[in-house]
Amino acid sequence: VETGIDIANANTLIIDRADRFGLSQLHQLRGRVGRGRERAYAYFLYPPDGTLTETAHDRLKTLAEHSELGAGMQVAMKDLEIRGAGNLLGGQQSGHIEGVGFDLYVRLVGEAVANFRGEAQEEEKEMRIELPVDAHIPTDYVDHERLRLEAYRKLAAATGEEQIQEVLAELTDRYGTPPEAVGVLADVARLRIRARASGITDIVIQGNFIRFGPVEDLPDSQIARLKRMYPKSLIKPAVRSILVPKPVGGSGFDRREVVDSEILTWAHQFLDAILPVEEEPPA
């Protein structure tokens, strides 16, 4: 019946052992009979010599009380009341939200609701920072994988220095002073925030250059500053990028590659000098 049997002139439905069916099933089944002006009858049978459970009694009582057209909402609310909403955010709930994380779950639900309402959401562009840095949380510092991933997630989601400091303070409180690689990871988060403020989504090594993009048309003053402060830099309007020679440390025969926090600081300074963030005028 539930899969689509449709007999137009049927006006009577008899369900044996109705106490074994769910409320939504019974409501759907009784809707299979009755057409327009044709009066329909649905008989729900249960053993006369047995005792109905409280839940079964509530189901049948709900159907008896809500038999008018458009009663589906009242039936659904009563079904929710009888069965309960479940442990929505726990492992017992179908879907296991804890497996994807509460924050991701909330974001996905928010996107679904916005799409349903027809509200346009600005999609956050993926940020790529590919520089010679050793940025990670060592396993001998935080040995539990889930806790390491949680710390990575918090740093990736940080939108300001205060949030970064909160993560570092939490790690210090639980595991002691963070190793250098964790400090570099925090610097990566700072650079990500600063780059996003200038509309930059790519900071990537390309040969002997570091590419910053996308970059819209630069005013003449910024081009002059770029040529003065970073000689041999290239502006690529076709791909909306700036290629800046990789920085080197030392001098003479002692020249070395700039890595870790040093190159992140260099990239941060480049953004401040060439792609400053426009301050909003006071209200």
GROMACS .gro file of C-alpha atoms in nm:
model
  283
    1VAL     CA    1   0.000   0.000   0.000
    2GLU     CA    2   0.272   0.246   0.094
    3THR     CA    3   0.451   0.195  -0.238
    4GLY     CA    4   0.163   0.320  -0.447
    5ILE     CA    5  -0.133   0.078  -0.472
    6ASP     CA    6  -0.419   0.305  -0.575
    7ILE     CA    7  -0.775   0.173  -0.600
    8ALA     CA    8  -0.997   0.470  -0.674
    9ASN     CA    9  -1.328   0.317  -0.558
   10ALA     CA   10  -1.193   0.170  -0.231
   11ASN     CA   11  -1.344   0.340   0.072
   12THR     CA   12  -1.257   0.102   0.356
   13LEU     CA   13  -0.921   0.013   0.509
   14ILE     CA   14  -0.873  -0.254   0.776
   15ILE     CA   15  -0.539  -0.275   0.957
   16ASP     CA   16  -0.476  -0.575   1.179
   17ARG     CA   17  -0.245  -0.538   1.479
   18ALA     CA   18  -0.243  -0.160   1.445
   19ASP     CA   19  -0.062  -0.146   1.778
   20ARG     CA   20   0.255  -0.263   1.602
   21PHE     CA   21   0.262   0.025   1.351
   22GLY     CA   22   0.418   0.365   1.396
   23LEU     CA   23   0.204   0.677   1.407
   24SER     CA   24   0.333   0.812   1.076
   25GLN     CA   25   0.270   0.475   0.908
   26LEU     CA   26  -0.088   0.459   1.033
   27HIS     CA   27  -0.154   0.818   0.927
   28GLN     CA   28  -0.015   0.749   0.579
   29LEU     CA   29  -0.211   0.426   0.540
   30ARG     CA   30  -0.546   0.573   0.632
   31GLY     CA   31  -0.490   0.842   0.373
   32ARG     CA   32  -0.501   0.579   0.097
   33VAL     CA   33  -0.879   0.556   0.111
   34GLY     CA   34  -1.138   0.822   0.043
   35ARG     CA   35  -1.177   1.032  -0.272
   36GLY     CA   36  -1.334   1.375  -0.280
   37ARG     CA   37  -1.691   1.341  -0.161
   38GLU     CA   38  -1.663   0.968  -0.096
   39ARG     CA   39  -1.675   0.895   0.276
   40ALA     CA   40  -1.399   0.658   0.386
   41TYR     CA   41  -1.350   0.430   0.683
   42ALA     CA   42  -1.030   0.309   0.847
   43TYR     CA   43  -1.049   0.034   1.109
   44PHE     CA   44  -0.749  -0.017   1.333
   45LEU     CA   45  -0.762  -0.358   1.505
   46TYR     CA   46  -0.570  -0.479   1.806
   47PRO     CA   47  -0.601  -0.794   2.025
   48PRO     CA   48  -0.892  -0.762   2.271
   49ASP     CA   49  -0.730  -0.991   2.524
   50GLY     CA   50  -0.402  -0.804   2.539
   51THR     CA   51  -0.300  -0.482   2.709
   52LEU     CA   52  -0.191  -0.195   2.487
   53THR     CA   53   0.134  -0.029   2.573
   54GLU     CA   54   0.112   0.336   2.666
   55THR     CA   55   0.286   0.436   2.343
   56ALA     CA   56   0.051   0.227   2.124
   57HIS     CA   57  -0.248   0.373   2.306
   58ASP     CA   58  -0.121   0.728   2.247
   59ARG     CA   59  -0.073   0.658   1.875
   60LEU     CA   60  -0.428   0.528   1.825
   61LYS     CA   61  -0.574   0.804   2.039
   62THR     CA   62  -0.393   1.066   1.830
   63LEU     CA   63  -0.537   0.928   1.507
   64ALA     CA   64  -0.888   0.921   1.655
   65GLU     CA   65  -0.859   1.283   1.769
   66HIS     CA   66  -0.712   1.416   1.444
   67SER     CA   67  -0.912   1.278   1.154
   68GLU     CA   68  -0.999   1.603   0.975
   69LEU     CA   69  -0.835   1.723   0.653
   70GLY     CA   70  -0.499   1.889   0.706
   71ALA     CA   71  -0.438   1.717   1.038
   72GLY     CA   72  -0.091   1.600   0.936
   73MET     CA   73   0.088   1.874   1.128
   74GLN     CA   74  -0.089   1.791   1.454
   75VAL     CA   75  -0.013   1.422   1.402
   76ALA     CA   76   0.354   1.499   1.334
   77MET     CA   77   0.385   1.713   1.647
   78LYS     CA   78   0.225   1.442   1.857
   79ASP     CA   79   0.460   1.184   1.704
   80LEU     CA   80   0.754   1.406   1.801
   81GLU     CA   81   0.615   1.431   2.153
   82ILE     CA   82   0.570   1.054   2.183
   83ARG     CA   83   0.906   0.947   2.040
   84GLY     CA   84   1.112   1.247   2.145
   85ALA     CA   85   1.355   1.448   1.936
   86GLY     CA   86   1.646   1.213   2.003
   87ASN     CA   87   1.998   1.299   2.108
   88LEU     CA   88   2.050   1.533   1.815
   89LEU     CA   89   2.415   1.613   1.879
   90GLY     CA   90   2.526   1.273   2.009
   91GLY     CA   91   2.640   0.946   1.863
   92GLN     CA   92   2.298   0.785   1.918
   93GLN     CA   93   2.133   1.007   1.657
   94SER     CA   94   2.124   0.878   1.300
   95GLY     CA   95   2.397   1.051   1.105
   96HIS     CA   96   2.648   1.075   1.391
   97ILE     CA   97   2.698   1.451   1.395
   98GLU     CA   98   2.993   1.408   1.629
   99GLY     CA   99   3.172   1.236   1.341
  100VAL     CA  100   3.178   1.557   1.133
  101GLY     CA  101   3.196   1.798   1.424
  102PHE     CA  102   2.940   2.036   1.564
  103ASP     CA  103   3.081   2.346   1.388
  104LEU     CA  104   3.070   2.182   1.045
  105TYR     CA  105   2.722   2.050   1.118
  106VAL     CA  106   2.595   2.397   1.212
  107ARG     CA  107   2.755   2.548   0.900
  108LEU     CA  108   2.598   2.286   0.673
  109VAL     CA  109   2.257   2.336   0.832
  110GLY     CA  110   2.295   2.713   0.798
  111GLU     CA  111   2.381   2.681   0.430
  112ALA     CA  112   2.083   2.451   0.371
  113VAL     CA  113   1.846   2.693   0.545
  114ALA     CA  114   1.987   2.989   0.348
  115ASN     CA  115   1.943   2.800   0.020
  116PHE     CA  116   1.586   2.710   0.114
  117ARG     CA  117   1.509   3.075   0.186
  118GLY     CA  118   1.677   3.186  -0.135
  119GLU     CA  119   1.934   3.393   0.051
  120ALA     CA  120   2.261   3.442  -0.132
  121GLN     CA  121   2.565   3.345   0.072
  122GLU     CA  122   2.911   3.471  -0.009
  123GLU     CA  123   3.126   3.164  -0.043
  124GLU     CA  124   3.459   3.195   0.133
  125LYS     CA  125   3.740   3.132  -0.113
  126GLU     CA  126   3.998   2.869  -0.034
  127MET     CA  127   4.327   3.007   0.094
  128ARG     CA  128   4.656   2.860  -0.029
  129ILE     CA  129   4.980   2.931   0.154
  130GLU     CA  130   5.260   2.717   0.015
  131LEU     CA  131   5.585   2.836   0.168
  132PRO     CA  132   5.890   2.657   0.316
  133VAL     CA  133   5.760   2.632   0.670
  134ASP     CA  134   5.754   2.355   0.928
  135ALA     CA  135   5.410   2.427   1.072
  136HIS     CA  136   5.240   2.144   1.257
  137ILE     CA  137   5.142   2.007   1.597
  138PRO     CA  138   5.389   1.728   1.685
  139THR     CA  139   5.248   1.396   1.801
  140ASP     CA  140   5.484   1.397   2.100
  141TYR     CA  141   5.324   1.726   2.209
  142VAL     CA  142   4.956   1.632   2.155
  143ASP     CA  143   4.939   1.256   2.112
  144HIS     CA  144   4.562   1.223   2.062
  145GLU     CA  145   4.469   1.265   1.695
  146ARG     CA  146   4.123   1.406   1.761
  147LEU     CA  147   4.264   1.677   1.988
  148ARG     CA  148   4.528   1.771   1.732
  149LEU     CA  149   4.263   1.802   1.461
  150GLU     CA  150   4.052   2.015   1.693
  151ALA     CA  151   4.345   2.254   1.746
  152TYR     CA  152   4.411   2.267   1.370
  153ARG     CA  153   4.044   2.345   1.310
  154LYS     CA  154   4.039   2.626   1.564
  155LEU     CA  155   4.349   2.790   1.416
  156ALA     CA  156   4.213   2.756   1.062
  157ALA     CA  157   3.884   2.914   1.168
  158ALA     CA  158   4.046   3.201   1.362
  159THR     CA  159   3.954   3.548   1.238
  160GLY     CA  160   4.171   3.754   1.471
  161GLU     CA  161   4.472   3.759   1.703
  162GLU     CA  162   4.254   3.710   2.010
  163GLN     CA  163   4.129   3.373   1.884
  164ILE     CA  164   4.482   3.261   1.797
  165GLN     CA  165   4.600   3.353   2.147
  166GLU     CA  166   4.309   3.159   2.299
  167VAL     CA  167   4.416   2.843   2.112
  168LEU     CA  168   4.780   2.886   2.216
  169ALA     CA  169   4.677   2.951   2.577
  170GLU     CA  170   4.463   2.638   2.579
  171LEU     CA  171   4.747   2.427   2.437
  172THR     CA  172   4.992   2.571   2.690
  173ASP     CA  173   4.755   2.505   2.978
  174ARG     CA  174   4.696   2.143   2.878
  175TYR     CA  175   5.030   2.034   2.730
  176GLY     CA  176   5.292   2.286   2.837
  177THR     CA  177   5.493   2.534   2.632
  178PRO     CA  178   5.425   2.475   2.258
  179PRO     CA  179   5.724   2.372   2.044
  180GLU     CA  180   5.852   2.597   1.767
  181ALA     CA  181   5.646   2.421   1.497
  182VAL     CA  182   5.324   2.519   1.677
  183GLY     CA  183   5.439   2.882   1.689
  184VAL     CA  184   5.501   2.869   1.314
  185LEU     CA  185   5.152   2.723   1.268
  186ALA     CA  186   5.011   3.022   1.458
  187ASP     CA  187   5.209   3.256   1.231
  188VAL     CA  188   5.054   3.083   0.928
  189ALA     CA  189   4.711   3.155   1.077
  190ARG     CA  190   4.807   3.522   1.123
  191LEU     CA  191   4.926   3.547   0.762
  192ARG     CA  192   4.605   3.384   0.641
  193ILE     CA  193   4.396   3.645   0.823
  194ARG     CA  194   4.612   3.932   0.694
  195ALA     CA  195   4.608   3.804   0.334
  196ARG     CA  196   4.232   3.758   0.335
  197ALA     CA  197   4.191   4.120   0.449
  198SER     CA  198   4.365   4.229   0.126
  199GLY     CA  199   4.168   3.986  -0.090
  200ILE     CA  200   4.469   3.757  -0.141
  201THR     CA  201   4.398   3.384  -0.160
  202ASP     CA  202   4.729   3.252  -0.303
  203ILE     CA  203   5.077   3.293  -0.156
  204VAL     CA  204   5.270   3.025  -0.338
  205ILE     CA  205   5.631   2.960  -0.439
  206GLN     CA  206   5.670   2.966  -0.817
  207GLY     CA  207   6.028   2.896  -0.923
  208ASN     CA  208   6.251   3.169  -0.781
  209PHE     CA  209   5.950   3.386  -0.702
  210ILE     CA  210   5.667   3.398  -0.456
  211ARG     CA  211   5.331   3.460  -0.621
  212PHE     CA  212   5.063   3.674  -0.459
  213GLY     CA  213   4.718   3.669  -0.610
  214PRO     CA  214   4.464   3.764  -0.709
  215VAL     CA  215   4.574   4.127  -0.738
  216GLU     CA  216   4.357   4.382  -0.913
  217ASP     CA  217   4.497   4.687  -1.094
  218LEU     CA  218   4.752   4.859  -0.872
  219PRO     CA  219   4.764   5.239  -0.864
  220ASP     CA  220   5.085   5.400  -0.991
  221SER     CA  221   5.198   5.486  -0.638
  222GLN     CA  222   5.187   5.121  -0.530
  223ILE     CA  223   5.364   5.006  -0.847
  224ALA     CA  224   5.643   5.256  -0.780
  225ARG     CA  225   5.670   5.137  -0.420
  226LEU     CA  226   5.683   4.774  -0.539
  227LYS     CA  227   5.968   4.846  -0.781
  228ARG     CA  228   6.160   5.041  -0.517
  229MET     CA  229   6.119   4.800  -0.224
  230TYR     CA  230   6.117   4.470  -0.417
  231PRO     CA  231   6.338   4.504  -0.728
  232LYS     CA  232   6.287   4.252  -1.010
  233SER     CA  233   5.925   4.195  -0.908
  234LEU     CA  234   5.687   4.118  -1.194
  235ILE     CA  235   5.325   4.223  -1.233
  236LYS     CA  236   5.115   3.975  -1.434
  237PRO     CA  237   4.783   4.145  -1.519
  238ALA     CA  238   4.664   3.850  -1.730
  239VAL     CA  239   4.663   3.619  -1.428
  240ARG     CA  240   4.610   3.896  -1.170
  241SER     CA  241   4.930   3.814  -0.983
  242ILE     CA  242   5.247   3.970  -0.851
  243LEU     CA  243   5.570   3.768  -0.862
  244VAL     CA  244   5.822   3.874  -0.598
  245PRO     CA  245   6.176   3.729  -0.583
  246LYS     CA  246   6.219   3.487  -0.295
  247PRO     CA  247   6.390   3.650   0.001
  248VAL     CA  248   6.731   3.525   0.105
  249GLY     CA  249   6.910   3.561   0.434
  250GLY     CA  250   7.273   3.621   0.517
  251SER     CA  251   7.523   3.783   0.282
  252GLY     CA  252   7.804   3.689   0.048
  253PHE     CA  253   7.893   3.320   0.066
  254ASP     CA  254   7.675   3.279   0.374
  255ARG     CA  255   7.346   3.332   0.191
  256ARG     CA  256   7.064   3.101   0.297
  257GLU     CA  257   6.699   3.031   0.228
  258VAL     CA  258   6.449   3.216   0.445
  259VAL     CA  259   6.208   2.971   0.606
  260ASP     CA  260   5.950   2.924   0.883
  261SER     CA  261   5.846   3.232   1.083
  262GLU     CA  262   6.104   3.447   0.904
  263ILE     CA  263   5.944   3.403   0.561
  264LEU     CA  264   5.595   3.439   0.708
  265THR     CA  265   5.698   3.771   0.862
  266TRP     CA  266   5.845   3.876   0.527
  267ALA     CA  267   5.516   3.794   0.349
  268HIS     CA  268   5.321   3.984   0.616
  269GLN     CA  269   5.545   4.290   0.568
  270PHE     CA  270   5.502   4.269   0.189
  271LEU     CA  271   5.124   4.282   0.226
  272ASP     CA  272   5.145   4.578   0.463
  273ALA     CA  273   5.374   4.768   0.226
  274ILE     CA  274   5.221   4.690  -0.115
  275LEU     CA  275   4.864   4.579  -0.045
  276PRO     CA  276   4.759   4.774   0.265
  277VAL     CA  277   4.413   4.725   0.408
  278GLU     CA  278   4.190   5.023   0.346
  279GLU     CA  279   4.059   5.163   0.671
  280GLU     CA  280   3.686   5.222   0.688
  281PRO     CA  281   3.591   5.588   0.727
  282PRO     CA  282   3.454   5.678   1.071
  283ALA     CA  283   3.075   5.671   1.097
   0.00000   0.00000   0.00000
